[in-house]
Short mmCIF file of C-alpha atoms in Angstrom, two decimals:
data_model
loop_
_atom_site.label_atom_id
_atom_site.label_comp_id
_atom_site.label_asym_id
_atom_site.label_seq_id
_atom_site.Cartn_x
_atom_site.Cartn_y
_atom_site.Cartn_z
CA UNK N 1 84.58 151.69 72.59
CA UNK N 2 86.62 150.44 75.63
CA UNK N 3 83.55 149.08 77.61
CA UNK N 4 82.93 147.11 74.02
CA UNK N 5 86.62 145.66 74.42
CA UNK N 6 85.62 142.41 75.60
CA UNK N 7 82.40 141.95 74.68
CA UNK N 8 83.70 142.33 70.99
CA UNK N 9 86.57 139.83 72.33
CA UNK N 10 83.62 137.65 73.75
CA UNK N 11 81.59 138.01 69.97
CA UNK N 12 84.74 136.88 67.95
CA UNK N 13 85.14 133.91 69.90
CA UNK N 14 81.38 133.22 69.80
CA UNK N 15 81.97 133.91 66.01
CA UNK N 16 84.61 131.12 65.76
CA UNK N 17 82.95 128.43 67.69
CA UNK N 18 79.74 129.13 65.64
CA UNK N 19 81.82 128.37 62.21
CA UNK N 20 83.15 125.25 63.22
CA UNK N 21 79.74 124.13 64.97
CA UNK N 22 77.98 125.10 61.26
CA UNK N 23 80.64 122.46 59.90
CA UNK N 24 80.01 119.73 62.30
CA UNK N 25 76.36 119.72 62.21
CA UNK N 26 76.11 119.39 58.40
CA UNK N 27 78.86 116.81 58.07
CA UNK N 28 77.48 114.78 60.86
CA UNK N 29 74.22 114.83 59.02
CA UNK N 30 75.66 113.88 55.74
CA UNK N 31 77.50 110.95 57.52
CA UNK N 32 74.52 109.52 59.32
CA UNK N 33 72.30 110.16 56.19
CA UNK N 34 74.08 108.82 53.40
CA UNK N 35 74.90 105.62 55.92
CA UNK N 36 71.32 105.10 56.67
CA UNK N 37 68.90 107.21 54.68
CA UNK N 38 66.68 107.40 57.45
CA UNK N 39 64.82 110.58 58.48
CA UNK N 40 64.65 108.35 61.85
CA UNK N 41 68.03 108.05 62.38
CA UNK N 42 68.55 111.93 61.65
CA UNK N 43 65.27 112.68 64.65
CA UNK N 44 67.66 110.37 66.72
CA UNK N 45 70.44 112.51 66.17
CA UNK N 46 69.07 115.63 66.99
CA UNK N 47 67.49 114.22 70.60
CA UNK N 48 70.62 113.61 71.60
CA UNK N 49 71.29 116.92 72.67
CA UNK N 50 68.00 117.01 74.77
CA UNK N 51 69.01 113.27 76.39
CA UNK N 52 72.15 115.05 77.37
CA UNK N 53 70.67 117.96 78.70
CA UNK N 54 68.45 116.18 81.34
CA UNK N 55 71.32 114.03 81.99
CA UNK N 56 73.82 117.02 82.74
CA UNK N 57 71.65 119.79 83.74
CA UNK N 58 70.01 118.60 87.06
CA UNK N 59 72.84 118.99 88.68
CA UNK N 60 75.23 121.50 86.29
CA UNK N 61 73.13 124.46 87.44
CA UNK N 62 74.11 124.08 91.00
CA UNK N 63 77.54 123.52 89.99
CA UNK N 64 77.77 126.53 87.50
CA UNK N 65 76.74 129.29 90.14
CA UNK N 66 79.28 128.17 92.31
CA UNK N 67 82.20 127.91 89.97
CA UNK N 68 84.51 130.56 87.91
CA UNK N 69 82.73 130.44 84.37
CA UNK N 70 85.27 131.46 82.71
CA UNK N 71 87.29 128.69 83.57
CA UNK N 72 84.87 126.23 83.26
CA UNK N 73 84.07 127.51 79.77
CA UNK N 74 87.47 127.53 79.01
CA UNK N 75 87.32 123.66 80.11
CA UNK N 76 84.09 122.59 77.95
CA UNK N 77 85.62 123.65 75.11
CA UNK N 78 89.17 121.96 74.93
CA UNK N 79 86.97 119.13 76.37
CA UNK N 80 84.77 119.56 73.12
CA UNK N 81 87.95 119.77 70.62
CA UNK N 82 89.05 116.65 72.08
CA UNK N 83 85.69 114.77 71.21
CA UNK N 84 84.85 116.03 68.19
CA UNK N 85 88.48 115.33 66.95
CA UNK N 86 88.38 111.56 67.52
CA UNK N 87 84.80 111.22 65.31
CA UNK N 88 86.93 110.30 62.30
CA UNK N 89 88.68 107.23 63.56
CA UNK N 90 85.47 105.98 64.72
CA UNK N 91 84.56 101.97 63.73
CA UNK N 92 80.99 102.53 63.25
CA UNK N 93 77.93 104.59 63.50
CA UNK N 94 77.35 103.16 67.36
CA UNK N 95 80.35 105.02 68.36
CA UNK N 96 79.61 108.25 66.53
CA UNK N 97 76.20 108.19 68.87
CA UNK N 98 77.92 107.51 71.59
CA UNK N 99 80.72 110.46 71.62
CA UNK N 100 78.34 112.86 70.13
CA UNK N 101 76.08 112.06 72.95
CA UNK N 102 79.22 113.29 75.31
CA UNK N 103 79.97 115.91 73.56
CA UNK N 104 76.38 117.43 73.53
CA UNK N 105 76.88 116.73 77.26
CA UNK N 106 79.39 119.44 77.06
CA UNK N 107 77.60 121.63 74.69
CA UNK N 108 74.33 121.34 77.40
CA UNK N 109 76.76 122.50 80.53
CA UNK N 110 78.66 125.21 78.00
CA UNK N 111 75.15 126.82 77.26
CA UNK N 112 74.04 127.86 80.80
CA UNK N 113 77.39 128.49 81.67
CA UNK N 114 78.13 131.20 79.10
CA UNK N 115 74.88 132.69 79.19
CA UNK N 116 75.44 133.85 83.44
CA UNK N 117 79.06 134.59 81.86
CA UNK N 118 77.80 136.69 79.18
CA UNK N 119 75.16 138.66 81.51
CA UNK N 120 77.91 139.68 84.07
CA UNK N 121 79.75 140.80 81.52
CA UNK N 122 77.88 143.01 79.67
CA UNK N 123 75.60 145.85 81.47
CA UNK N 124 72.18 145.94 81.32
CA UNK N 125 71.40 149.14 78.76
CA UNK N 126 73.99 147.10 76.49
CA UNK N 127 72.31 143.69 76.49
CA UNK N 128 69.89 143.97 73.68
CA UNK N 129 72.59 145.79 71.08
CA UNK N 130 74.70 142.72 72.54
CA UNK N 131 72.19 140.31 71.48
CA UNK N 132 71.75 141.15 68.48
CA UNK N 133 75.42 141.69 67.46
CA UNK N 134 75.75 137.58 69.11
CA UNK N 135 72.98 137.14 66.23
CA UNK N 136 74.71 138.89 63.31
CA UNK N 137 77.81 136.86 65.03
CA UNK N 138 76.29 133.96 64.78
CA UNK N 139 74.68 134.60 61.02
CA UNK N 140 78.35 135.29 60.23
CA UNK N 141 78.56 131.95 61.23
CA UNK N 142 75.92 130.17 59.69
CA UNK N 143 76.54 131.61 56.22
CA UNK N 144 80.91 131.05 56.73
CA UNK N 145 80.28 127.63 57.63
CA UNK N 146 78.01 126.08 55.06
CA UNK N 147 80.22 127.40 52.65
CA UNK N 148 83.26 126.56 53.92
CA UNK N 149 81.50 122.88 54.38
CA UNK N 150 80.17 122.61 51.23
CA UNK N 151 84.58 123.47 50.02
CA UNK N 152 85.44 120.78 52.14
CA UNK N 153 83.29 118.50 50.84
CA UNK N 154 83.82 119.15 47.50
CA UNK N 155 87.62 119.00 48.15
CA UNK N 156 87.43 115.83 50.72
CA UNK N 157 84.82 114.68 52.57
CA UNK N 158 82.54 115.15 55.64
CA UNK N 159 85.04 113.66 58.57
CA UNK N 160 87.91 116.22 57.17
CA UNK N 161 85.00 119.06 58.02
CA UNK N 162 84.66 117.48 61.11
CA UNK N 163 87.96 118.04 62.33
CA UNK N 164 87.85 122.22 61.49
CA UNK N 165 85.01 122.12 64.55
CA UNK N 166 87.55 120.90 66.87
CA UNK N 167 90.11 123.65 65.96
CA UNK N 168 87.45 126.01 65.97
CA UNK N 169 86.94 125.09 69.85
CA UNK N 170 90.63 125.72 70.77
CA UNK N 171 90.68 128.83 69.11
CA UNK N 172 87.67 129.84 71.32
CA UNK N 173 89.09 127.96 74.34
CA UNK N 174 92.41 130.12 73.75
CA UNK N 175 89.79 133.57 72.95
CA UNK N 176 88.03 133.07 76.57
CA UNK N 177 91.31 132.62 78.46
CA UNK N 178 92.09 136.25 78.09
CA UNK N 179 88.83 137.61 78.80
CA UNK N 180 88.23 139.11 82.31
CA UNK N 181 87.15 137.21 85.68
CA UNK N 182 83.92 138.29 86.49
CA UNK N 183 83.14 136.29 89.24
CA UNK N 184 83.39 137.04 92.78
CA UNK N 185 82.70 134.38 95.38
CA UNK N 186 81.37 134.62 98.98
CA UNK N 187 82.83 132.84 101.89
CA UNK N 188 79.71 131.17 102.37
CA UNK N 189 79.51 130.04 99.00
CA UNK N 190 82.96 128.70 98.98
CA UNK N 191 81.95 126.80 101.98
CA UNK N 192 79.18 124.73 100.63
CA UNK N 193 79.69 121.06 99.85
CA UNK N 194 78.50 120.06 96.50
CA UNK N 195 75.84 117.71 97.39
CA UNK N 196 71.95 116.21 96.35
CA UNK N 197 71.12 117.56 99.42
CA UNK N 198 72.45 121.03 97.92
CA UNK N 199 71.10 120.12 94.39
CA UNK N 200 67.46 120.09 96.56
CA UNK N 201 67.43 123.27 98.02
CA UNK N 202 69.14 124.75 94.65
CA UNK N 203 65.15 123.75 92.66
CA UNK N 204 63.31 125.13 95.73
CA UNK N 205 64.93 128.53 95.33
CA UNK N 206 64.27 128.62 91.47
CA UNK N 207 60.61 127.26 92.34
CA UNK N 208 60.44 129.57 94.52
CA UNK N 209 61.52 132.60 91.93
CA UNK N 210 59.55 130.90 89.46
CA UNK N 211 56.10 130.98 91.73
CA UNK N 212 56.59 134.71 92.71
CA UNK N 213 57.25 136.23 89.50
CA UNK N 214 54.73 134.12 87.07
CA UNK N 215 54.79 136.55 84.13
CA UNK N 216 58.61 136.34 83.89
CA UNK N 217 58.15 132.33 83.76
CA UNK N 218 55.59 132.62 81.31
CA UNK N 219 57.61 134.47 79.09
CA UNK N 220 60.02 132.19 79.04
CA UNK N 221 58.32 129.10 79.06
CA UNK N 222 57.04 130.10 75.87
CA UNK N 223 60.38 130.51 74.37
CA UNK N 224 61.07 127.21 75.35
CA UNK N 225 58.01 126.50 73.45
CA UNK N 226 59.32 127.83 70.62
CA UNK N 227 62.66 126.18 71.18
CA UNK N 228 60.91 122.27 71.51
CA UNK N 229 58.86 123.23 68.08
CA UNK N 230 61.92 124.57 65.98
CA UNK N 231 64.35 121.61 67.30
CA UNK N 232 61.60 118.94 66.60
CA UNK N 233 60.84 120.71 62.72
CA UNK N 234 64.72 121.09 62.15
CA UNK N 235 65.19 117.57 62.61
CA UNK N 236 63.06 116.92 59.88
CA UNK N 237 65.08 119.88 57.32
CA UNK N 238 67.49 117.66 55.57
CA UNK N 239 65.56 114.78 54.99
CA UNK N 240 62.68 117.37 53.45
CA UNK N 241 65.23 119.41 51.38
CA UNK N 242 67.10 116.15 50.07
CA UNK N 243 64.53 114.03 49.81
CA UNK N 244 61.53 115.66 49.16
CA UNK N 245 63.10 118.69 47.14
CA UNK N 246 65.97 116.78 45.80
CA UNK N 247 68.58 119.29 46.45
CA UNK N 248 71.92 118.20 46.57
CA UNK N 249 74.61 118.59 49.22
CA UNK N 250 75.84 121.97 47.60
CA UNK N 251 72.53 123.52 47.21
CA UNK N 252 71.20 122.16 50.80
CA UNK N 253 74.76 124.35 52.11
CA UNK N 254 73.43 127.59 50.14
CA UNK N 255 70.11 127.16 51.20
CA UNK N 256 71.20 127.07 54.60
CA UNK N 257 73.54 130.35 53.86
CA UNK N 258 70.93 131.91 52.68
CA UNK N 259 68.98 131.27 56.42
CA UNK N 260 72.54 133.19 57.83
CA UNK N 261 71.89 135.92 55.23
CA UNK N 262 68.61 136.55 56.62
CA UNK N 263 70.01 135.98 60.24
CA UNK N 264 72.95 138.97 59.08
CA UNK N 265 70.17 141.65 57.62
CA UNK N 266 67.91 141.34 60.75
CA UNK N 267 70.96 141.58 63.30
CA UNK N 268 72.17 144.65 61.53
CA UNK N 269 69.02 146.37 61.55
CA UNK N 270 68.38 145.27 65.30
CA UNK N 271 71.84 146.54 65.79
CA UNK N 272 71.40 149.78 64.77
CA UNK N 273 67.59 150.59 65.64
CA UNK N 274 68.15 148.66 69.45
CA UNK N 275 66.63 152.02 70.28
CA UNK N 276 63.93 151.88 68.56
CA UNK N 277 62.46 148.28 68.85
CA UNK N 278 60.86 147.47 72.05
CA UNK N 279 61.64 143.96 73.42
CA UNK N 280 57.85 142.80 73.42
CA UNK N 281 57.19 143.11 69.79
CA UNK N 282 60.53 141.86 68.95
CA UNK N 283 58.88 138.49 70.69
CA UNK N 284 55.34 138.77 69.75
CA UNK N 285 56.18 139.85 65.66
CA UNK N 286 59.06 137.71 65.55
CA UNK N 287 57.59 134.57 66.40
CA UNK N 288 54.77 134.86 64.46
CA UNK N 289 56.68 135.42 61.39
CA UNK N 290 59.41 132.46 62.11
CA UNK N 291 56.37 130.47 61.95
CA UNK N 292 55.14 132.06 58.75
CA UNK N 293 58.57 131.11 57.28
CA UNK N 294 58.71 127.24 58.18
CA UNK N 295 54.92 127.30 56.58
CA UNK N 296 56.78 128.54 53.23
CA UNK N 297 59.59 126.22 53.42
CA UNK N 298 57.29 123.36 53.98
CA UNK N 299 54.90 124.12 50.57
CA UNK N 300 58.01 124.44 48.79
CA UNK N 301 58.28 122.45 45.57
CA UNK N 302 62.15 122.56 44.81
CA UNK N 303 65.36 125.01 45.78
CA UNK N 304 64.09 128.35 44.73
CA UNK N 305 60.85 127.90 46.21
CA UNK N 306 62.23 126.69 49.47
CA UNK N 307 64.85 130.20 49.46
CA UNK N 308 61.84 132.78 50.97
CA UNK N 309 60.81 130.21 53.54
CA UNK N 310 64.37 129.67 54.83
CA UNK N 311 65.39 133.41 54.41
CA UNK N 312 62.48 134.46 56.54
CA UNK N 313 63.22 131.99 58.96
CA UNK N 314 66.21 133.09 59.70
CA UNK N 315 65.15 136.88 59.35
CA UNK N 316 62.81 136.45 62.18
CA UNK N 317 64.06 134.37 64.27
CA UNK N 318 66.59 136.89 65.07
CA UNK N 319 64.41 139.18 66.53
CA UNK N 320 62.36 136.54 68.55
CA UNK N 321 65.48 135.96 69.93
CA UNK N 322 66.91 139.07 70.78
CA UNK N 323 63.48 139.79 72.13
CA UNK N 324 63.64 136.57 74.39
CA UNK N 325 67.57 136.84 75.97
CA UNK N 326 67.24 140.22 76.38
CA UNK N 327 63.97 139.84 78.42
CA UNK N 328 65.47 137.00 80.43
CA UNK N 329 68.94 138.82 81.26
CA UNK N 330 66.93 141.70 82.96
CA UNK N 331 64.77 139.57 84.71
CA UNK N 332 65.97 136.78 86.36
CA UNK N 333 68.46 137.07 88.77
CA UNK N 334 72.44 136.47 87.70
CA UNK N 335 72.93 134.94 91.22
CA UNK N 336 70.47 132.25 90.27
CA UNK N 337 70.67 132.26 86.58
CA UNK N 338 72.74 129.14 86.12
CA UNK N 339 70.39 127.15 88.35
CA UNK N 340 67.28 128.82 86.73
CA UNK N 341 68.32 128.26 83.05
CA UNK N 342 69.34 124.44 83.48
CA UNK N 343 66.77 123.22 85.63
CA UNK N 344 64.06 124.22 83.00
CA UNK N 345 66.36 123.08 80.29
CA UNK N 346 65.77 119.54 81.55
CA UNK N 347 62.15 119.95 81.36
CA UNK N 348 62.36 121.71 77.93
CA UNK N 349 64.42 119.01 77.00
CA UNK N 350 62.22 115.92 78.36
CA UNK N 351 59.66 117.44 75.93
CA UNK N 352 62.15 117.89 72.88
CA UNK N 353 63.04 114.43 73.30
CA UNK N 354 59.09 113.05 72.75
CA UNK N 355 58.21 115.45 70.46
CA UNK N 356 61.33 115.05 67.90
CA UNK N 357 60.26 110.98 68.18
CA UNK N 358 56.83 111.39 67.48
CA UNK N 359 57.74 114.06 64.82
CA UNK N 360 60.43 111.36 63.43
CA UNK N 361 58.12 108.56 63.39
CA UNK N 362 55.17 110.03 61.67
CA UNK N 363 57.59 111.40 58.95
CA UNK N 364 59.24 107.90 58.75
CA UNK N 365 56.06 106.36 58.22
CA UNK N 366 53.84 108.46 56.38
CA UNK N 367 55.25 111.53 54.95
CA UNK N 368 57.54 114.14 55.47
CA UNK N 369 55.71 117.50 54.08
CA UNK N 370 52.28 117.43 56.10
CA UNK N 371 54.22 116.53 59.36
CA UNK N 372 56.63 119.76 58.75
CA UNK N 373 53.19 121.60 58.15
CA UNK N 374 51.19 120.47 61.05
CA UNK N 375 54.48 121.32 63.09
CA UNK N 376 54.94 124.87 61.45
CA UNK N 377 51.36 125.89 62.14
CA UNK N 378 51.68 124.29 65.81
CA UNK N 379 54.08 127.33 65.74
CA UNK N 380 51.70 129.50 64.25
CA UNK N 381 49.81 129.07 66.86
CA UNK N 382 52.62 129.55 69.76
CA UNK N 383 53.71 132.96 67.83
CA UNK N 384 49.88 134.00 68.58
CA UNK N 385 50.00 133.02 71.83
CA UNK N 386 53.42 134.77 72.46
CA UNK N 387 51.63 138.56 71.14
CA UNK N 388 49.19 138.01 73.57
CA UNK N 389 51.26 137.72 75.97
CA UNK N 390 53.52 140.71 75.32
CA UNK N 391 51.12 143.15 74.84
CA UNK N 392 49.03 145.36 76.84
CA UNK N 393 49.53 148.06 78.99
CA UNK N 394 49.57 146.10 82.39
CA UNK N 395 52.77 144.53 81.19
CA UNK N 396 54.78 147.42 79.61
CA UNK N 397 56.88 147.94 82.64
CA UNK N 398 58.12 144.60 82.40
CA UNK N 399 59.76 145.74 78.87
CA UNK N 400 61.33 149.07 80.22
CA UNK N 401 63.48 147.50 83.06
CA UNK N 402 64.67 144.35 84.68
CA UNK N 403 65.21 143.56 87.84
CA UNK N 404 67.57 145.34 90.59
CA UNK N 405 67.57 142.61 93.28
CA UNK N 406 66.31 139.05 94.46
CA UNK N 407 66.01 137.46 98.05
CA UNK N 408 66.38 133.77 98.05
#
């Protein structure tokens, strides 16, 4: 138990965060669709966090390898609390769009940042049970906050939710200030002077890595696949369960704790079996069956209909991703991870952003349920594409270890 010390320190404030983010993202989708009723103005919502991604992330890769993480996580959060806290007093919707632009700005620097954080933290034979409890963490999450939401709302209304994101953060900020320093700096990394000329050489090296070790990029191109589908059929969820379904605000939060129940089941059994399931068909099976779910959800006919499709969802989608961060932590270098992870997050998000418009548009102007199917078996066809690529003999050894060293 005491190498688990901080990584169980780490989960709880991942746990936290994960509440208050639940919160946020349902009440700020309440607020900008019961002001506009737009499935439109939801898709614009959600690309906001892709916009800020390739606004941040050319550069935040080169900065995150070169900087104590823990500080700078520390930072993004209070940074975060401070945002989100102001929402409320906002005079219109233009301003809401504006700070939750900056605060996704945040979010997109906070992502790559924890994830080089969280892989020098934990060792590499613990990474996949870590995973998966982060999952189970997060489900914990995902079924807390809708609930607590849905209270809120019931007892107030969506900008009084708001403001239980932003004490959320500090609680994290306050969680990751006593958790160990875990990086080490060089001289000649000290030395460097943050620059575009640095910034250059920073996306040769990751080309570089990227060119000699194909299958690793592969892999993880397609779960940025997978990400770019999932973000662009999400943005279309509570426009399809209110509008389409009819459910109210209540029912839409249970339906979405229902997705954390299936998130909690699949963790705990990943938890306990880590053993047991091998990291390729937790990719290739749980991809495939993600997509299966969103097919479901999207033939639904009202709440009870919709419950398998969402429960599966989340039931899967928990082993796709264990599958995927446990592959990447073993595989691409922690020395280059930060620069590795945000400079293809600006091309995953480039793609997010035109997708989620298109995806927007066609729902805003012909209708909602064939564009969520088309989408879901889009990602049908990615889950396929993702067992071919995990399987086979001539690969296995790519699924046993991870990497030892890297010359840049």
């Amino acid at each position: 138990m005491s190498r688990w010390k901080y990584p169980l320190m780490l989960l709880g404030g991942i746990g936290i965060s994960n509440v208050g983010a639940w919160v946020y993202l349902i009440a700020l989708n309440l607020i900008i669709l019961g002001e506009t009723g737009s499935p439109l103005a939801i898709a614009l919502l959600y690309i906001l966090g892709p916009i800020a991604t390739i606004f941040s992330n050319t550069w935040a890769g080169s900065l995150i390898d070169r900087v104590n993480t823990r500080l700078l996580m520390m930072g993004l959060d209070l940074f975060r609390a401070l945002c989100i806290a102001v929402i409320p007093f906002l005079p219109s919707l233009i301003y809401v769009y504006v700070l939750a632009f900056i605060i996704n700005v945040g979010s997109a620097i906070f992502q790559p940042t924890s994830m080089v954080y969280m892989t020098k933290l934990i060792p590499e034979k613990d990474r996949q049970r870590f995973n998966a409890l982060r999952s189970f963490i997060n489900s914990c999450g995902s079924l807390i906050g809708p609930g607590i939401a849905g209270i809120l709302f019931w007892m107030g209304t969506p900008y009084t939710a708001i403001h239980i994101n932003a004490v959320a953060l500090l609680f994290s900020a306050l969680i990751i200030m006593i958790l160990p320093n875990v990086d080490v700096r060089d001289k000649e990394t000290e030395m460097q002077r943050f620059s575009w000329e640095l910034i250059k050489n920073d996306c040769h090296i990751v080309f570089n890595f990227s060119k000699k070790n194909a299958y690793i990029t592969k892999i993880y191109l397609l779960f940025s696949s997978t990400t770019i589908i999932m973000t662009a059929i999400d943005s279309l969820e509570a426009a399809f369960a209110k509008g389409v379904l009819s459910i109210s605000d209540t029912n839409y939060g249970y339906l979405l704790s229902i997705f954390g129940a299936g998130i909690i089941i699949a963790s705990f059994i990943n938890s306990i079996f880590t053993k047991r399931l091998a990291v390729n068909h937790l990719i290739g099976v749980g991809t495939i069956f993600t997509s299966i779910g969103y097919l479901v959800f999207y033939n639904a006919s009202g709440f009870f209909s919709a419950v398998p499709g969402v429960f599966l969802i989340g039931f899967a989608v928990t082993f796709a991703n264990t599958g995927y961060l446990t592959f990447y932590q073993n595989h691409v270098p922690v020395k280059i991870m930060g620069r590795f992870e945000s400079l293809f997050r600006v091309i995953e998000a480039s793609i997010i952003v035109a997708v989620t418009v298109v995806i927007g548009l066609a729902a805003e102007f012909t209708s909602i349920r064939p564009v969520g199917l088309i989408a879901s078996m889009s990602f049908l066809f990615l889950g396929l594409l993702a067992w071919k690529a995990v399987t086979g003999s001539k690969r296995q050894a790519y699924f046993k270890k991870g990497v030892s060293s890297f010359n840049s």
